Amino acid sequence: MIQYIVLVIAFQLLFLIIYDLFLKKETFFQWNRVYLIGTFLGSLLLPFVKLSAFKTVMPQQFSAIVLDEIILTANQEKLNMGTQFSWFQILFIIGTVVSFLLFTFKIYQIVRLKKQGEIHKFSDYIKVIIPKSNNAFSFYNTVFMGDAVKKENEEVILEHELVHIKQKHTIDLLFFEVMRIALWFNPLVYIYQSRVSEVHEFIADAKVAKTHRKEQYNLLLSQVFQTENLSFVNHFFRSSLIKKRIKMLQKNQSKKIWASKYLLVLPTIICILFYTSSKGQEKETNTQQQEVNVANTEIKQNKNNKDHKKELTKAVKANLIRNDKVATDKLYQDAKEVPFLVIEEVPVFPGCEDAEDKRACFNKKLNEHIKKHFRYPDAAQKAGVQGMVLIRFVIQEDGSIGDIQMRGPDKMLEEEALRIIKLLPNVAPGKQKGKIVRVPFSLPITFRLQ
């Protein structure tokens, strides 16, 4: 979860930097509206997108995996009830509740203003006259107009607010209000909402300026009026936006050629997809590993059927022999590093010296070692962290374990897996064509909470 949040914030920051540097000052207001909403939604979905075309292939030395996935479980019921929620989770819930209450209060303010005002219904909108106020704003299909607003300005203001209503700008802002509840801790949500609100005003101003003289409209905007502190309504008089709106009105239309700036988002998305697709691919690195994993799964599901198990085991071995015979005879003839699956004399785990099948014995002893030394990190249990850690290591010429690499869903799980592997005893090194060689492994360990 934390990893997902970090990715979302990183992607949003990247999209906002592109917007502020290249797009914000252009007069393609509708395109900017689409860009802001689209990239925000995209940032929420992109972490889940994994395209096979962007996946990288594991190095050859890690291509052959024969060790079964090891699943280690921890019973969360052993934890005290008072510690089942981490401080992060408690803080998240408190923030969400507070944000929801603030949103509810804002809605209450709108409802109260509507009840206090004088309501006039029209075919496509509702107008509410607010007593003793010079405020002006719109919310969904309702225009709120203070009775102190000058009559000569009322027509222009109404036309401006009707643009917001017709283009459903309130829906955009309400969407970001909901996001502020769910992602209250993410400062970029507030920035996105602010940018979208600016674009709304630019869109409405551009529409009104076509039917009214810009000079008179600028004069009207130069006046600063009282405003309600509501983030999801479209204000006509918002002092923080007045100068920006005047400046944008005075700006010439951007040349169409500058619309090509929006193409900048394409290489950005491609880079993001490359990252998300490459990340977490350790579960399926190549076709050969998939075949082994599928066969192992089928064997486990049919463990009561010995004949079926034997047949599947034979199929796996035949497949591996077929795929690796040429590699064994040629590629690894003078190699200094040979995968465990194809090496002629496998490394011998202590206690497997007299075993008939040293490969199977190695697998068994390794499983026993991991389960013996396993401790599910308390912090990971409290945070509800679980998932697969893929460990890659090499049995070196002296029989020691080295070149340890790993990838997993959380640092806590990776550190526990690393601790266990470092406790492995020295083994008798593997040999290929009578020469001692390095032997690489890949071992999936799944941490699972019950």
XYZ file of C-alpha atoms in Angstrom:
450
model
C 0.000 0.000 0.000
C 2.746 2.428 0.972
C 4.643 1.551 -2.190
C 1.523 2.286 -4.278
C 1.036 5.674 -2.581
C 4.671 6.626 -3.199
C 4.323 5.728 -6.891
C 1.088 7.724 -7.240
C 2.631 10.829 -5.661
C 5.768 10.502 -7.804
C 3.743 10.204 -11.022
C 1.507 13.145 -10.077
C 4.522 15.306 -9.302
C 6.012 14.476 -12.683
C 2.778 15.367 -14.529
C 2.395 18.634 -12.571
C 5.976 19.679 -13.366
C 5.247 19.172 -17.079
C 2.031 21.191 -16.727
C 3.607 24.102 -14.861
C 6.661 24.308 -17.117
C 5.099 23.823 -20.541
C 1.280 24.022 -20.536
C 0.042 26.339 -17.800
C 0.657 29.595 -19.695
C -0.975 28.474 -22.928
C -4.550 29.391 -23.809
C -5.613 25.820 -24.609
C -7.854 25.858 -21.557
C -10.062 22.896 -22.434
C -7.019 20.779 -23.232
C -5.482 21.784 -19.915
C -8.638 20.708 -18.133
C -8.488 17.300 -19.811
C -4.753 17.019 -19.107
C -5.101 17.734 -15.388
C -8.002 15.370 -14.778
C -6.604 12.715 -17.117
C -3.118 12.656 -15.594
C -4.542 12.564 -12.072
C -6.682 9.540 -12.923
C -3.797 8.017 -14.845
C -1.481 8.324 -11.850
C -3.957 6.231 -9.825
C -4.076 3.472 -12.454
C -0.543 3.369 -13.870
C 1.009 1.516 -10.888
C -1.240 -1.451 -11.774
C -0.362 -1.499 -15.485
C 2.275 -4.051 -16.467
C 2.890 -4.525 -20.186
C 4.799 -7.618 -21.256
C 6.498 -5.630 -24.013
C 8.345 -3.575 -21.399
C 9.408 -6.456 -19.169
C 13.111 -7.095 -18.993
C 14.528 -10.575 -19.218
C 16.539 -12.012 -16.312
C 20.179 -12.712 -16.962
C 20.964 -16.214 -18.247
C 22.559 -17.305 -14.982
C 19.226 -16.927 -13.202
C 17.059 -18.456 -15.919
C 16.765 -21.911 -14.418
C 14.799 -22.177 -11.178
C 14.216 -25.593 -9.631
C 13.520 -24.680 -6.037
C 9.852 -24.713 -5.072
C 8.266 -21.579 -3.714
C 8.516 -21.483 0.067
C 5.477 -20.075 1.871
C 6.054 -18.784 5.378
C 3.047 -17.811 7.452
C 2.468 -15.869 10.651
C -0.698 -15.894 12.732
C -1.789 -12.319 13.359
C -4.070 -13.456 16.170
C -0.981 -13.705 18.356
C -0.723 -9.935 18.292
C -2.420 -7.958 20.999
C -5.629 -6.331 19.906
C -4.229 -2.925 20.824
C -1.317 -3.308 18.394
C -3.169 -4.652 15.363
C -3.342 -1.162 13.901
C -0.089 0.665 13.290
C 0.228 4.342 14.096
C 0.214 5.007 10.372
C -3.145 3.274 9.979
C -4.600 5.114 12.972
C -3.359 8.457 11.633
C -4.768 7.641 8.196
C -8.221 6.866 9.635
C -8.227 10.030 11.756
C -7.232 12.160 8.750
C -9.908 10.574 6.580
C -12.621 11.145 9.185
C -11.589 14.789 9.704
C -11.502 15.408 5.938
C -14.958 13.868 5.547
C -16.355 16.047 8.347
C -14.887 19.168 6.721
C -16.461 18.203 3.403
C -19.802 17.618 5.125
C -19.562 21.052 6.744
C -18.951 22.674 3.347
C -22.051 20.986 1.932
C -23.989 22.182 4.967
C -22.875 25.770 4.252
C -24.193 25.515 0.683
C -27.532 24.113 1.866
C -27.828 26.829 4.525
C -27.146 29.614 1.998
C -29.772 28.187 -0.317
C -32.362 28.089 2.474
C -31.573 31.651 3.515
C -31.724 33.026 -0.021
C -34.501 33.950 -2.400
C -34.842 31.174 -4.966
C -35.643 31.806 -8.660
C -36.003 28.760 -10.917
C -35.253 28.865 -14.631
C -35.313 26.216 -17.340
C -31.598 25.319 -17.160
C -30.440 26.744 -13.826
C -31.493 28.021 -10.400
C -30.643 31.474 -9.110
C -30.401 32.179 -5.380
C -30.266 35.764 -4.137
C -28.209 35.893 -0.920
C -29.301 38.652 1.486
C -26.722 41.162 2.760
C -23.922 39.799 0.571
C -21.877 40.893 -2.427
C -20.666 37.334 -3.109
C -21.129 35.514 -6.421
C -20.448 31.846 -7.207
C -22.000 28.720 -8.693
C -22.462 25.173 -7.450
C -23.690 22.485 -9.814
C -26.836 23.999 -11.446
C -27.279 26.865 -8.983
C -25.937 30.433 -9.200
C -25.614 32.230 -5.858
C -25.703 36.023 -6.204
C -25.420 38.506 -3.366
C -28.105 41.222 -3.284
C -25.321 43.820 -2.929
C -23.821 42.997 -6.346
C -24.244 45.987 -8.672
C -27.063 45.555 -11.162
C -24.880 46.647 -14.081
C -22.457 43.823 -13.310
C -25.041 41.154 -12.656
C -25.562 40.147 -16.293
C -21.853 39.575 -16.964
C -21.391 37.671 -13.716
C -24.418 35.503 -14.459
C -23.134 34.693 -17.939
C -19.770 33.732 -16.453
C -21.319 31.414 -13.858
C -23.585 29.801 -16.455
C -20.459 28.671 -18.330
C -19.422 26.786 -15.190
C -22.868 25.214 -14.964
C -23.108 24.199 -18.616
C -19.628 22.652 -18.631
C -20.244 20.856 -15.313
C -17.164 22.295 -13.615
C -18.576 21.447 -10.195
C -18.185 17.730 -10.958
C -14.445 18.240 -11.475
C -14.086 20.007 -8.139
C -16.265 17.506 -6.280
C -14.087 14.708 -7.650
C -11.039 16.337 -6.113
C -12.938 16.861 -2.857
C -13.499 13.100 -2.688
C -9.810 12.571 -3.448
C -8.955 14.971 -0.638
C -10.858 12.684 1.718
C -9.217 9.480 0.490
C -5.748 10.989 -0.073
C -5.804 13.804 2.481
C -2.096 13.303 3.192
C -1.117 13.902 -0.448
C -0.406 17.643 -0.968
C -0.534 17.221 -4.744
C -4.300 16.590 -4.616
C -4.788 20.152 -3.344
C -2.466 21.512 -6.035
C -4.355 19.614 -8.734
C -7.663 21.016 -7.485
C -6.227 24.534 -7.459
C -4.929 24.177 -11.032
C -8.272 22.831 -12.254
C -10.128 25.684 -10.537
C -7.871 28.182 -12.327
C -8.570 26.562 -15.680
C -12.317 26.728 -14.992
C -12.099 30.480 -14.519
C -9.991 30.919 -17.652
C -12.547 28.925 -19.666
C -15.476 31.008 -18.399
C -13.608 34.303 -18.858
C -12.686 33.405 -22.443
C -16.350 32.659 -23.237
C -17.671 35.870 -21.687
C -14.943 38.018 -23.276
C -16.268 37.047 -26.705
C -19.610 38.769 -26.052
C -18.463 41.656 -23.803
C -15.707 44.200 -24.193
C -12.491 42.999 -22.617
C -11.798 46.424 -21.132
C -15.046 46.490 -19.182
C -14.580 42.885 -18.110
C -11.056 43.605 -16.870
C -12.380 46.554 -14.861
C -14.972 44.294 -13.262
C -12.362 41.684 -12.373
C -10.104 44.302 -10.817
C -12.635 44.701 -8.020
C -12.079 42.401 -5.054
C -15.236 41.117 -3.413
C -16.029 39.055 -0.337
C -15.868 35.300 -0.981
C -16.938 32.155 0.809
C -14.147 29.766 1.812
C -15.448 26.804 -0.172
C -12.971 24.908 -2.326
C -15.491 23.131 -4.556
C -17.587 26.075 -5.780
C -16.757 28.282 -8.764
C -16.269 31.809 -7.401
C -16.566 34.805 -9.657
C -14.608 37.035 -7.295
C -11.679 35.121 -5.837
C -8.938 37.579 -4.967
C -6.114 35.049 -5.400
C -7.165 34.474 -9.012
C -8.083 37.990 -10.136
C -4.600 39.005 -11.336
C -4.064 35.718 -13.149
C -7.418 35.995 -14.902
C -6.769 39.576 -16.033
C -3.333 38.608 -17.321
C -4.736 35.614 -19.192
C -7.500 37.734 -20.744
C -4.930 40.162 -22.084
C -2.841 37.384 -23.566
C -3.014 36.551 -27.260
C -4.295 33.173 -28.365
C -1.562 30.537 -28.319
C -0.442 29.358 -31.731
C -1.739 25.944 -32.707
C 1.800 24.666 -33.105
C 2.260 24.986 -29.343
C -0.401 22.331 -28.870
C 2.334 19.858 -29.743
C 3.594 20.388 -26.179
C 0.944 17.947 -25.030
C 2.905 15.214 -26.804
C 5.421 15.503 -23.971
C 3.097 13.339 -21.920
C 3.620 10.364 -24.261
C 7.323 9.687 -23.521
C 6.548 10.321 -19.846
C 3.844 7.636 -19.826
C 6.100 5.243 -21.770
C 8.856 5.669 -19.162
C 6.328 5.098 -16.357
C 4.980 1.959 -18.059
C 8.511 0.676 -18.531
C 9.128 1.141 -14.808
C 5.844 -0.396 -13.603
C 6.107 -3.297 -16.049
C 9.672 -4.100 -15.058
C 8.940 -3.850 -11.339
C 7.766 -7.007 -9.638
C 8.303 -9.257 -12.652
C 10.300 -11.732 -10.623
C 7.364 -14.137 -10.370
C 7.587 -14.970 -14.070
C 10.958 -14.326 -15.623
C 10.865 -16.585 -18.667
C 8.985 -19.417 -20.296
C 11.124 -22.105 -18.729
C 10.474 -20.896 -15.185
C 6.746 -20.709 -15.930
C 6.772 -24.327 -17.089
C 8.501 -25.465 -13.895
C 6.136 -23.481 -11.652
C 3.042 -24.750 -13.469
C 4.255 -28.324 -13.246
C 5.063 -27.969 -9.542
C 1.622 -26.517 -8.909
C -0.061 -29.375 -10.733
C 2.016 -31.884 -8.785
C 0.946 -30.331 -5.477
C -2.698 -30.282 -6.494
C -2.522 -33.960 -7.382
C -0.320 -35.101 -4.492
C -2.679 -37.978 -3.778
C -2.203 -39.329 -7.252
C 1.316 -40.810 -7.277
C 1.202 -41.937 -10.886
C 0.117 -38.489 -12.038
C 2.862 -36.899 -9.967
C 5.474 -39.152 -11.537
C 4.247 -38.351 -15.023
C 4.380 -34.623 -14.383
C 7.827 -34.887 -12.832
C 9.048 -36.773 -15.869
C 7.506 -34.131 -18.134
C 9.293 -31.355 -16.287
C 12.630 -33.151 -16.384
C 12.217 -33.996 -20.069
C 11.392 -30.380 -20.842
C 14.382 -29.098 -18.905
C 16.736 -31.643 -20.457
C 15.447 -30.753 -23.932
C 15.903 -27.045 -23.345
C 19.265 -27.182 -21.601
C 21.164 -30.086 -23.223
C 22.710 -27.897 -25.902
C 23.510 -25.201 -23.368
C 25.130 -27.750 -21.045
C 27.286 -29.271 -23.772
C 28.386 -26.042 -25.416
C 27.595 -22.874 -23.479
C 28.730 -24.182 -20.080
C 31.648 -26.303 -21.242
C 34.252 -23.719 -20.188
C 31.953 -21.503 -18.118
C 32.880 -20.295 -14.640
C 29.223 -20.079 -13.663
C 26.608 -22.773 -14.321
C 22.945 -22.752 -13.164
C 21.937 -25.306 -10.525
C 19.398 -26.860 -12.890
C 21.920 -27.906 -15.554
C 25.157 -28.387 -13.609
C 26.591 -31.906 -13.740
C 27.660 -32.138 -10.075
C 25.388 -30.062 -7.887
C 26.620 -28.355 -4.693
C 26.212 -30.716 -1.737
C 24.376 -29.422 1.303
C 25.712 -30.653 4.674
C 23.925 -33.930 5.414
C 23.378 -34.771 1.732
C 26.763 -36.382 1.095
C 25.303 -39.916 0.907
C 21.976 -38.964 -0.679
C 21.047 -40.709 -3.912
C 19.457 -37.551 -5.365
C 21.662 -34.726 -4.127
C 19.651 -32.141 -6.029
C 16.417 -33.086 -4.240
C 18.261 -33.348 -0.934
C 19.685 -29.864 -1.388
C 16.163 -28.537 -1.999
C 14.847 -30.318 1.097
C 17.660 -29.140 3.383
C 17.357 -25.579 2.150
C 13.620 -25.591 2.897
C 14.260 -26.965 6.369
C 16.902 -24.309 7.035
C 14.609 -21.469 6.006
C 11.659 -22.710 8.080
C 13.909 -23.293 11.092
C 15.352 -19.775 11.124
C 12.261 -17.905 9.925
C 10.827 -15.095 12.050
C 8.003 -12.976 10.639
C 8.998 -9.342 11.412
C 6.681 -7.896 14.088
C 6.520 -4.536 12.318
C 5.477 -6.263 9.086
C 2.715 -8.161 10.929
C 1.404 -4.978 12.545
C 1.411 -3.178 9.205
C -0.223 -6.131 7.426
C 2.705 -6.432 5.007
C 2.947 -9.675 3.038
C 4.003 -10.896 -0.395
C 6.758 -12.679 -2.322
C 10.461 -11.967 -2.004
C 12.605 -13.356 -4.821
C 16.169 -14.038 -3.666
C 19.055 -14.610 -6.046
C 22.385 -15.818 -4.752
C 25.479 -17.662 -5.906
C 27.277 -20.632 -4.351
C 30.873 -19.613 -4.889
C 33.957 -21.725 -5.603
C 34.687 -22.120 -1.879
C 31.101 -23.207 -1.103
C 30.104 -19.919 0.573
C 27.028 -17.864 -0.322
C 27.630 -14.574 -2.141
C 26.253 -12.049 -4.648
C 22.906 -11.940 -2.851
C 20.218 -9.951 -4.656
C 16.547 -9.648 -3.830
C 13.317 -7.926 -4.721
C 10.154 -7.875 -2.657
C 7.076 -5.834 -1.714
C 8.631 -4.295 1.387
C 12.057 -3.648 2.902
C 11.127 -5.479 6.116
C 10.457 -8.735 4.269
C 13.603 -8.341 2.174
C 15.737 -7.898 5.295
C 14.278 -11.037 6.907
C 14.933 -13.066 3.753
C 18.489 -11.719 3.620
C 19.075 -12.650 7.273
C 17.971 -16.243 6.640
C 20.131 -16.691 3.534
C 23.192 -15.293 5.300
C 22.786 -18.062 7.918
C 23.204 -20.774 5.283
C 26.181 -23.053 5.984
C 29.025 -23.550 3.534
C 28.354 -26.363 1.062
C 30.534 -28.489 -1.162
C 30.898 -26.440 -4.393
C 29.366 -27.538 -7.680
C 31.396 -28.921 -10.569
C 31.038 -28.821 -14.359
C 33.271 -31.064 -16.472
C 35.269 -31.798 -13.338
C 35.987 -28.099 -12.645
C 34.668 -26.172 -9.642
C 32.273 -23.435 -10.786
C 29.972 -20.822 -9.318
C 26.321 -21.899 -9.119
C 23.531 -19.258 -9.241
C 20.081 -19.729 -7.689
C 16.718 -17.978 -7.590
C 14.494 -18.787 -4.638
C 10.945 -17.392 -4.145
C 9.853 -16.985 -0.526
C 6.255 -15.928 0.130
C 5.429 -14.216 3.413
C 1.771 -14.755 4.216
C -0.365 -13.593 7.144
C -3.193 -15.794 8.400
